[in-house]
Structures are given as structure tokens and as C-alpha cells.
Amino acid sequence: MFVCDIGNMSEPVTESMAEVRKHLADVINRARRDATPTIITRRGRSEAVLVDIDEYRRLREVVERYEDDWLNRLADKAEAEGTEGSVSLAEMTALLRSAN
């Protein structure tokens, strides 16, 4: 089971691209100081999220750790079932990353 700890992150604020342009420094400060992400919309659709750099790095680490655990479980299962027609962990990782 995967559990994600969102730490001290506050509920996100949603703002249009035009609003964010008017006060980008404030949006960045809010993310950094208050740990409040901003969901940026364009024409009413969510397009991006601005988060503090430390939060971004933490999220990347969580994703990489989860991906590694998942790939290891797949490799263990494949090994238990036999190796005919299988690919290496490195090949599988490359295939998954190229699909993104």
C-alpha cells in the first residue's frame, strides 16, 4: 500500500494565469513561507501547480522511491514465474520513463 504524507502543506489556492501574472512574487512567497500550493488555471482548466522547491524535491523522492519499490515487486514476481520473455529491470525502467 502506498501512503503519501503531505507534511505541512496547506490546502491549495486556485488562481487564473492572469491573476498569477499580476502577483507572481506573492504566489511564490505563499508557496515558500506558508507551504500553500497554487493551482494555476487557464480558460477555466487546471494547467499547473506552483509549489515550494523543497516540496517539489520531496515529492520527486517519494515518486522515485515508490517507482523503485513497484519495479522491484514486478521483478520479483517475474523472477518467481520464470525468465522466458522477460526484460531486465533497467529495460523496464527505461520503457516506463519513455512512456511518460
C-alpha positions as a Markdown table, in Angstrom:
| # | Residue | x | y | z |
|---|---|---|---|---|
| 1 | Met | 0.0 | 0.0 | 0.0 |
| 2 | Phe | 1.3 | 3.5 | -0.9 |
| 3 | Val | 0.7 | 6.3 | 1.6 |
| 4 | Cys | 1.7 | 9.8 | 0.8 |
| 5 | Asp | 2.5 | 12.2 | 3.7 |
| 6 | Ile | 1.7 | 15.8 | 2.6 |
| 7 | Gly | 3.5 | 17.1 | 5.6 |
| 8 | Asn | 2.7 | 20.7 | 6.5 |
| 9 | Met | 1.2 | 21.6 | 3.1 |
| 10 | Ser | -1.9 | 23.8 | 3.2 |
| 11 | Glu | -4.9 | 23.5 | 1.0 |
| 12 | Pro | -4.1 | 24.8 | -2.4 |
| 13 | Val | -5.3 | 28.2 | -3.7 |
| 14 | Thr | -6.7 | 28.3 | -7.3 |
| 15 | Glu | -5.9 | 31.3 | -9.4 |
| 16 | Ser | -6.0 | 32.1 | -13.1 |
| 17 | Met | -2.9 | 32.6 | -15.1 |
| 18 | Ala | -3.8 | 36.3 | -15.4 |
| 19 | Glu | -4.1 | 36.7 | -11.6 |
| 20 | Val | -0.8 | 34.8 | -11.0 |
| 21 | Arg | 1.0 | 37.1 | -13.5 |
| 22 | Lys | -0.1 | 40.2 | -11.6 |
| 23 | His | 1.5 | 39.0 | -8.3 |
| 24 | Leu | 3.9 | 36.2 | -9.1 |
| 25 | Ala | 6.3 | 37.1 | -6.3 |
| 26 | Asp | 3.4 | 36.8 | -3.8 |
| 27 | Val | 2.4 | 33.4 | -5.2 |
| 28 | Ile | 6.0 | 32.2 | -4.8 |
| 29 | Asn | 6.3 | 33.6 | -1.3 |
| 30 | Arg | 3.0 | 31.9 | -0.3 |
| 31 | Ala | 4.3 | 28.6 | -1.5 |
| 32 | Arg | 7.6 | 29.1 | 0.2 |
| 33 | Arg | 6.6 | 30.6 | 3.5 |
| 34 | Asp | 3.1 | 29.2 | 4.0 |
| 35 | Ala | 3.5 | 25.9 | 2.2 |
| 36 | Thr | 0.4 | 26.8 | 0.2 |
| 37 | Pro | 0.5 | 25.5 | -3.4 |
| 38 | Thr | -1.3 | 27.5 | -6.1 |
| 39 | Ile | -3.2 | 25.7 | -8.8 |
| 40 | Ile | -2.9 | 27.8 | -12.0 |
| 41 | Thr | -5.8 | 27.8 | -14.4 |
| 42 | Arg | -6.1 | 28.9 | -18.0 |
| 43 | Arg | -9.5 | 29.3 | -19.6 |
| 44 | Gly | -11.0 | 27.6 | -16.5 |
| 45 | Arg | -8.9 | 24.5 | -16.7 |
| 46 | Ser | -6.2 | 23.5 | -14.3 |
| 47 | Glu | -2.8 | 23.7 | -16.1 |
| 48 | Ala | -0.1 | 23.7 | -13.4 |
| 49 | Val | 0.7 | 23.8 | -9.7 |
| 50 | Leu | 3.3 | 26.1 | -8.1 |
| 51 | Val | 4.9 | 24.6 | -5.0 |
| 52 | Asp | 7.9 | 25.4 | -2.9 |
| 53 | Ile | 11.1 | 23.9 | -4.3 |
| 54 | Asp | 11.7 | 21.7 | -1.2 |
| 55 | Glu | 8.2 | 20.3 | -1.5 |
| 56 | Tyr | 8.8 | 19.6 | -5.2 |
| 57 | Arg | 12.1 | 17.7 | -4.3 |
| 58 | Arg | 10.3 | 15.8 | -1.6 |
| 59 | Leu | 7.5 | 14.7 | -4.0 |
| 60 | Arg | 10.1 | 13.7 | -6.6 |
| 61 | Glu | 11.8 | 11.5 | -4.0 |
| 62 | Val | 8.5 | 9.9 | -3.0 |
| 63 | Val | 7.7 | 9.1 | -6.6 |
| 64 | Glu | 11.1 | 7.7 | -7.3 |
| 65 | Arg | 11.0 | 5.6 | -4.2 |
| 66 | Tyr | 7.5 | 4.3 | -5.0 |
| 67 | Glu | 8.5 | 3.6 | -8.6 |
| 68 | Asp | 11.6 | 1.7 | -7.4 |
| 69 | Asp | 9.6 | -0.4 | -5.0 |
| 70 | Trp | 7.0 | -1.1 | -7.6 |
| 71 | Leu | 9.6 | -2.1 | -10.2 |
| 72 | Asn | 11.3 | -4.4 | -7.6 |
| 73 | Arg | 8.0 | -6.1 | -6.8 |
| 74 | Leu | 7.4 | -6.7 | -10.6 |
| 75 | Ala | 10.9 | -8.0 | -11.0 |
| 76 | Asp | 10.5 | -10.4 | -8.0 |
| 77 | Lys | 7.2 | -11.6 | -9.4 |
| 78 | Ala | 8.7 | -12.1 | -12.9 |
| 79 | Glu | 11.7 | -14.0 | -11.4 |
| 80 | Ala | 9.3 | -16.2 | -9.4 |
| 81 | Glu | 7.4 | -17.0 | -12.6 |
| 82 | Gly | 10.5 | -17.6 | -14.7 |
| 83 | Thr | 12.6 | -15.5 | -17.1 |
| 84 | Glu | 11.3 | -16.5 | -20.6 |
| 85 | Gly | 10.2 | -13.4 | -22.4 |
| 86 | Ser | 11.1 | -11.1 | -19.6 |
| 87 | Val | 13.1 | -7.8 | -19.7 |
| 88 | Ser | 15.7 | -6.5 | -17.2 |
| 89 | Leu | 14.8 | -4.0 | -14.5 |
| 90 | Ala | 16.9 | -1.4 | -16.4 |
| 91 | Glu | 15.0 | -2.1 | -19.6 |
| 92 | Met | 11.6 | -1.9 | -17.9 |
| 93 | Thr | 12.6 | 1.4 | -16.2 |
| 94 | Ala | 13.6 | 2.9 | -19.5 |
| 95 | Leu | 10.4 | 1.8 | -21.1 |
| 96 | Leu | 8.2 | 3.2 | -18.4 |
| 97 | Arg | 10.1 | 6.5 | -18.3 |
| 98 | Ser | 9.9 | 6.9 | -22.1 |
| 99 | Ala | 6.1 | 6.3 | -21.9 |
| 100 | Asn | 5.8 | 9.4 | -19.8 |
